[in-house]
Amino acid sequence: CFVIASQGLRRRGRLEYFLKDTQKYLDHETASATFIDSGGQFVSSQVIRISRNPYCGYERQILSSRERLEEDSLLAALQWQEPDVGPVPFLKSTDPSSSYFVILNSAAFFRVGSQLEVLVHVQDFQRKPKKYGGDYLQARIHSPKLQAGAVGRVVDYQNGFYKVFFTLLWPGQVKVSISLVHPSEGIRVLQYLQEKKPDRVYFKSLFRSGRISETTECNVCLPGSLPLCNFTDLYTGEPWFCFKPKKLPCSSRINHFKGGYLKGLLTATENAFFQSGVNIKMPINSSGPDWVTVIPRNIKETNSLELSQGLGTFPSGYYYKDQWRPRRFKMRQFNDPDNITECLQRKVVYFFGDSTIRQWFEYLTTFVPDLVEFNLGSPKNVGPFLAVDQKHNILLKYRCHGPPIRFTTVFSSDLRYVANELNGIVGGKNTVVAIAVWSHFSTFPLEVYIRRLRNIRRAVVQLLDRSPKTVVVIRTANVQELGPEISLFNSDWYNFQLDTILRKMFSGVGVYLVDAWEMTLAHYLPHKLHPDEVIVKNQVDMFLSFVCPLET
């Protein structure tokens, strides 16, 4: 059965659904609608007659009952507490410069491993306390002289107050930093765009036969009733459509490329919620001390420099002297190219995904002299790419994931879905797979991303079933720089949702996770879509630590 409940309405917990425009040749299909209440609990299920847009692929997917329950659970877990306050003028929206935080459990000193609690109180531009929540905050603790940092966990009390919890993981003077990424009023706009404007990044393809060539628009969903070319993948069912050329057949498609970004998406009132230097990634100051002193634990209990073995899952790690220290295991430092060569000897390493995993390929081929990139004549920054170390029998391969992909130009023959590529890998103890699929899905409804990960997960499970010794590593999403325009397409709020889905869907699957989210948020360098080399090195060191762990 088709699931038709809108993810936006499900997140708000309303027993509502919307119906798509009727199409002549797909009129009144039978579908199952599942309703969830405000607490995320199943309420009812019923079969209804619906009308739908026939080529909006994410709404036409056929889900098993298990897949439907998982999707409902994921969307319920991502419910953002949206205040029911109606339209809010700019002056009554959250003002980070008027808001403040205080350290609650202030003391003369703390011990390593202690919990630090911080209370944040937000106010509007009239310096009046806000009575509702829904703002998106990011928090970290850091010691600049020690090049140390870790992230905090934010709890929204839905009344203008937020509490942030930190685990103090190193000794010294530790500073607290809180930032407003987006006010709740801006989040409401981002939700609307996610649900109603999934085509705000548009794509195109060139069709050519002889001297005749045409370019048409492509996407997961296309508006109107013009004839379409259906490029839905036969194996994964991933939907993709292009408007049919007027003179050429669909089979004459030769490439795929980003068309551009829609303009004029917001009204003047909505634009006010997205201002650089005003309410996008702006610091919230402390009303008192913004730092605490942390002293080492009792030497009889544990050495303070061995906290990477500490319990707990949040935060997953921290920086100390610019080196990432996971809390669950001992990470190796691959500071010498020979160490990497020894680790990867006789191995084939596949990198699948977006440009953030391509950074790993580029780092390795730059840092390790014996890895020589083989010129395949691929477009710059697009690939596919290949690097070989014949002396040590090492092979690295990079290939971008299938559409939606916002690269300049990808030849149609090189548009491969990660799931299909995984199905073609034999696997084994000398096979390593690294995957990063997130950034290019930020403009779509979450169902689109859930389906893509479901296909990849299925292929990963099959790979590990036939070759259990294969090492599979997933790179999570990361934070980035934001401005008024980038926020509408690649906001950290969008990517936080994708990151949460990825972690939940791959939990217990038998893959390793490189926590790029915390590794970028905890670092002192400015946020970037493509992190600087020191962060990439830490990510690659963690990746290689999974491939070649310490014997202990």
mmCIF file of C-alpha atoms in Angstrom, residues 276-463:
data_model
loop_
_atom_site.group_PDB
_atom_site.id
_atom_site.type_symbol
_atom_site.label_atom_id
_atom_site.label_comp_id
_atom_site.label_asym_id
_atom_site.label_seq_id
_atom_site.Cartn_x
_atom_site.Cartn_y
_atom_site.Cartn_z
ATOM 1 C CA SER A 276 23.726 37.461 8.520
ATOM 2 C CA GLY A 277 25.131 39.129 11.604
ATOM 3 C CA VAL A 278 21.664 39.315 13.157
ATOM 4 C CA ASN A 279 20.035 35.905 13.635
ATOM 5 C CA ILE A 280 21.990 33.277 11.660
ATOM 6 C CA LYS A 281 24.653 31.430 13.686
ATOM 7 C CA MET A 282 25.042 34.288 16.139
ATOM 8 C CA PRO A 283 26.591 33.899 19.607
ATOM 9 C CA ILE A 284 24.503 34.159 22.752
ATOM 10 C CA ASN A 285 26.496 35.822 25.524
ATOM 11 C CA SER A 286 26.722 34.907 29.192
ATOM 12 C CA SER A 287 25.181 37.095 31.891
ATOM 13 C CA GLY A 288 28.028 36.063 34.203
ATOM 14 C CA PRO A 289 31.183 33.943 33.939
ATOM 15 C CA ASP A 290 31.343 31.903 30.736
ATOM 16 C CA TRP A 291 34.094 29.557 31.898
ATOM 17 C CA VAL A 292 34.882 27.041 34.630
ATOM 18 C CA THR A 293 38.055 25.497 36.034
ATOM 19 C CA VAL A 294 38.430 21.737 35.664
ATOM 20 C CA ILE A 295 40.993 19.749 37.657
ATOM 21 C CA PRO A 296 42.190 16.175 36.960
ATOM 22 C CA ARG A 297 40.495 13.226 38.553
ATOM 23 C CA ASN A 298 42.084 11.541 41.529
ATOM 24 C CA ILE A 299 45.124 9.750 40.174
ATOM 25 C CA LYS A 300 43.953 6.559 41.925
ATOM 26 C CA GLU A 301 40.734 6.564 39.922
ATOM 27 C CA THR A 302 42.048 7.163 36.413
ATOM 28 C CA ASN A 303 44.548 9.126 34.473
ATOM 29 C CA SER A 304 42.886 12.230 32.977
ATOM 30 C CA LEU A 305 44.585 11.538 29.655
ATOM 31 C CA GLU A 306 42.807 8.198 29.305
ATOM 32 C CA LEU A 307 39.284 9.547 29.085
ATOM 33 C CA SER A 308 38.827 8.168 25.593
ATOM 34 C CA GLN A 309 37.840 4.945 27.391
ATOM 35 C CA GLY A 310 35.057 6.724 29.275
ATOM 36 C CA LEU A 311 31.460 5.523 29.296
ATOM 37 C CA GLY A 312 28.539 7.173 27.541
ATOM 38 C CA THR A 313 27.669 7.952 23.961
ATOM 39 C CA PHE A 314 27.348 11.726 24.083
ATOM 40 C CA PRO A 315 29.511 13.404 23.181
ATOM 41 C CA SER A 316 31.100 10.688 21.036
ATOM 42 C CA GLY A 317 34.518 12.300 21.438
ATOM 43 C CA TYR A 318 36.463 15.507 21.971
ATOM 44 C CA TYR A 319 39.504 17.378 20.704
ATOM 45 C CA TYR A 320 42.665 17.643 22.791
ATOM 46 C CA LYS A 321 45.777 19.241 21.272
ATOM 47 C CA ASP A 322 43.936 19.238 17.951
ATOM 48 C CA GLN A 323 43.569 15.466 17.962
ATOM 49 C CA TRP A 324 40.176 13.836 18.059
ATOM 50 C CA ARG A 325 39.686 11.385 20.908
ATOM 51 C CA PRO A 326 36.698 9.058 20.587
ATOM 52 C CA ARG A 327 35.294 8.022 23.959
ATOM 53 C CA ARG A 328 34.532 4.447 22.912
ATOM 54 C CA PHE A 329 37.921 3.280 21.621
ATOM 55 C CA LYS A 330 41.551 4.250 21.194
ATOM 56 C CA MET A 331 42.075 6.056 17.891
ATOM 57 C CA ARG A 332 45.397 5.698 16.112
ATOM 58 C CA GLN A 333 47.357 8.638 14.712
ATOM 59 C CA PHE A 334 48.515 8.084 11.128
ATOM 60 C CA ASN A 335 51.072 10.891 11.026
ATOM 61 C CA ASP A 336 53.474 9.139 8.655
ATOM 62 C CA PRO A 337 52.541 8.083 5.091
ATOM 63 C CA ASP A 338 54.260 4.748 5.721
ATOM 64 C CA ASN A 339 51.734 4.027 8.502
ATOM 65 C CA ILE A 340 48.881 4.475 6.022
ATOM 66 C CA THR A 341 50.640 2.357 3.403
ATOM 67 C CA GLU A 342 51.126 -0.436 5.930
ATOM 68 C CA CYS A 343 47.445 -0.249 6.906
ATOM 69 C CA LEU A 344 46.085 -0.285 3.351
ATOM 70 C CA GLN A 345 48.541 -2.786 1.863
ATOM 71 C CA ARG A 346 46.788 -5.345 -0.402
ATOM 72 C CA LYS A 347 43.442 -3.565 0.056
ATOM 73 C CA VAL A 348 40.820 -2.152 -2.281
ATOM 74 C CA VAL A 349 39.099 0.941 -0.835
ATOM 75 C CA TYR A 350 35.830 2.225 -2.281
ATOM 76 C CA PHE A 351 34.656 5.782 -1.562
ATOM 77 C CA PHE A 352 31.005 6.347 -2.462
ATOM 78 C CA GLY A 353 29.002 9.532 -2.034
ATOM 79 C CA ASP A 354 29.318 13.300 -2.136
ATOM 80 C CA SER A 355 32.240 15.725 -2.097
ATOM 81 C CA THR A 356 32.769 15.314 1.675
ATOM 82 C CA ILE A 357 33.894 11.694 1.173
ATOM 83 C CA ARG A 358 35.852 12.770 -1.889
ATOM 84 C CA GLN A 359 37.934 14.848 0.544
ATOM 85 C CA TRP A 360 39.151 11.589 2.099
ATOM 86 C CA PHE A 361 40.257 10.303 -1.301
ATOM 87 C CA GLU A 362 42.006 13.591 -2.040
ATOM 88 C CA TYR A 363 43.718 13.669 1.371
ATOM 89 C CA LEU A 364 45.105 10.158 0.968
ATOM 90 C CA THR A 365 46.367 10.687 -2.584
ATOM 91 C CA THR A 366 48.038 13.951 -1.528
ATOM 92 C CA PHE A 367 49.545 12.711 1.747
ATOM 93 C CA VAL A 368 50.775 9.281 0.590
ATOM 94 C CA PRO A 369 53.423 9.711 -2.164
ATOM 95 C CA ASP A 370 53.150 6.108 -3.403
ATOM 96 C CA LEU A 371 49.441 6.543 -4.180
ATOM 97 C CA VAL A 372 49.382 7.783 -7.774
ATOM 98 C CA GLU A 373 46.115 8.999 -9.223
ATOM 99 C CA PHE A 374 45.304 7.409 -12.560
ATOM 100 C CA ASN A 375 43.903 9.919 -15.032
ATOM 101 C CA LEU A 376 40.531 8.624 -16.201
ATOM 102 C CA GLY A 377 39.708 11.894 -17.944
ATOM 103 C CA SER A 378 36.912 12.522 -15.451
ATOM 104 C CA PRO A 379 35.523 16.032 -14.869
ATOM 105 C CA LYS A 380 37.269 17.887 -12.045
ATOM 106 C CA ASN A 381 35.604 17.393 -8.631
ATOM 107 C CA VAL A 382 33.128 14.944 -10.164
ATOM 108 C CA GLY A 383 34.959 11.709 -10.916
ATOM 109 C CA PRO A 384 35.054 8.788 -11.019
ATOM 110 C CA PHE A 385 38.624 8.801 -9.686
ATOM 111 C CA LEU A 386 41.193 6.044 -9.289
ATOM 112 C CA ALA A 387 44.506 5.913 -7.386
ATOM 113 C CA VAL A 388 46.991 3.042 -7.358
ATOM 114 C CA ASP A 389 50.053 2.025 -5.358
ATOM 115 C CA GLN A 390 51.409 -0.865 -7.424
ATOM 116 C CA LYS A 391 54.319 -1.528 -5.081
ATOM 117 C CA HIS A 392 52.080 -2.215 -2.118
ATOM 118 C CA ASN A 393 49.032 -3.421 -4.059
ATOM 119 C CA ILE A 394 46.649 -0.646 -2.944
ATOM 120 C CA LEU A 395 43.693 0.535 -5.007
ATOM 121 C CA LEU A 396 41.451 3.521 -4.145
ATOM 122 C CA LYS A 397 38.248 4.261 -6.037
ATOM 123 C CA TYR A 398 35.873 7.228 -5.727
ATOM 124 C CA ARG A 399 32.454 7.505 -7.336
ATOM 125 C CA CYS A 400 29.692 10.040 -6.636
ATOM 126 C CA HIS A 401 26.230 8.867 -5.669
ATOM 127 C CA GLY A 402 23.253 8.940 -8.023
ATOM 128 C CA PRO A 403 20.808 11.851 -8.414
ATOM 129 C CA PRO A 404 20.026 14.200 -6.813
ATOM 130 C CA ILE A 405 23.654 15.298 -7.120
ATOM 131 C CA ARG A 406 24.516 18.996 -7.428
ATOM 132 C CA PHE A 407 27.780 18.603 -9.319
ATOM 133 C CA THR A 408 28.489 20.584 -12.460
ATOM 134 C CA THR A 409 28.231 17.842 -15.080
ATOM 135 C CA VAL A 410 28.035 14.083 -14.616
ATOM 136 C CA PHE A 411 27.816 11.843 -17.655
ATOM 137 C CA SER A 412 24.704 9.662 -17.636
ATOM 138 C CA SER A 413 26.849 6.523 -17.778
ATOM 139 C CA ASP A 414 28.555 7.602 -14.541
ATOM 140 C CA LEU A 415 25.326 8.134 -12.603
ATOM 141 C CA ARG A 416 25.440 5.108 -10.320
ATOM 142 C CA TYR A 417 23.416 4.474 -7.190
ATOM 143 C CA VAL A 418 25.482 3.442 -4.171
ATOM 144 C CA ALA A 419 23.257 0.424 -3.489
ATOM 145 C CA ASN A 420 23.868 -0.920 -6.992
ATOM 146 C CA GLU A 421 27.623 -0.402 -6.672
ATOM 147 C CA LEU A 422 27.651 -2.260 -3.358
ATOM 148 C CA ASN A 423 25.818 -5.182 -4.949
ATOM 149 C CA GLY A 424 28.690 -5.503 -7.414
ATOM 150 C CA ILE A 425 31.380 -5.817 -4.713
ATOM 151 C CA VAL A 426 32.548 -9.297 -3.710
ATOM 152 C CA GLY A 427 33.951 -8.085 -0.383
ATOM 153 C CA GLY A 428 36.316 -9.758 2.045
ATOM 154 C CA LYS A 429 39.036 -8.946 4.563
ATOM 155 C CA ASN A 430 40.916 -6.805 2.019
ATOM 156 C CA THR A 431 37.867 -4.780 0.969
ATOM 157 C CA VAL A 432 36.994 -1.435 2.590
ATOM 158 C CA VAL A 433 33.927 0.693 1.819
ATOM 159 C CA ALA A 434 33.411 4.308 2.922
ATOM 160 C CA ILE A 435 30.070 6.055 2.302
ATOM 161 C CA ALA A 436 28.834 9.641 2.731
ATOM 162 C CA VAL A 437 25.368 10.470 1.400
ATOM 163 C CA TRP A 438 23.638 13.504 2.927
ATOM 164 C CA SER A 439 24.299 17.043 1.652
ATOM 165 C CA HIS A 440 22.440 16.782 -1.661
ATOM 166 C CA PHE A 441 19.225 15.644 0.057
ATOM 167 C CA SER A 442 18.737 18.700 2.258
ATOM 168 C CA THR A 443 16.057 20.294 0.073
ATOM 169 C CA PHE A 444 13.790 17.262 -0.176
ATOM 170 C CA PRO A 445 11.116 15.815 2.115
ATOM 171 C CA LEU A 446 12.675 13.370 4.557
ATOM 172 C CA GLU A 447 10.984 10.384 2.886
ATOM 173 C CA VAL A 448 13.346 10.836 -0.075
ATOM 174 C CA TYR A 449 16.404 10.438 2.151
ATOM 175 C CA ILE A 450 14.892 7.586 4.151
ATOM 176 C CA ARG A 451 14.277 5.632 0.950
ATOM 177 C CA ARG A 452 17.832 6.221 -0.284
ATOM 178 C CA LEU A 453 19.341 5.032 3.011
ATOM 179 C CA ARG A 454 16.987 2.054 3.078
ATOM 180 C CA ASN A 455 18.342 0.907 -0.281
ATOM 181 C CA ILE A 456 21.948 1.476 0.786
ATOM 182 C CA ARG A 457 21.403 -0.300 4.099
ATOM 183 C CA ARG A 458 19.881 -3.308 2.370
ATOM 184 C CA ALA A 459 22.906 -3.550 0.074
ATOM 185 C CA VAL A 460 25.307 -3.129 3.018
ATOM 186 C CA VAL A 461 23.588 -5.931 4.954
ATOM 187 C CA GLN A 462 23.784 -8.214 1.922
ATOM 188 C CA LEU A 463 27.474 -7.372 1.470
#
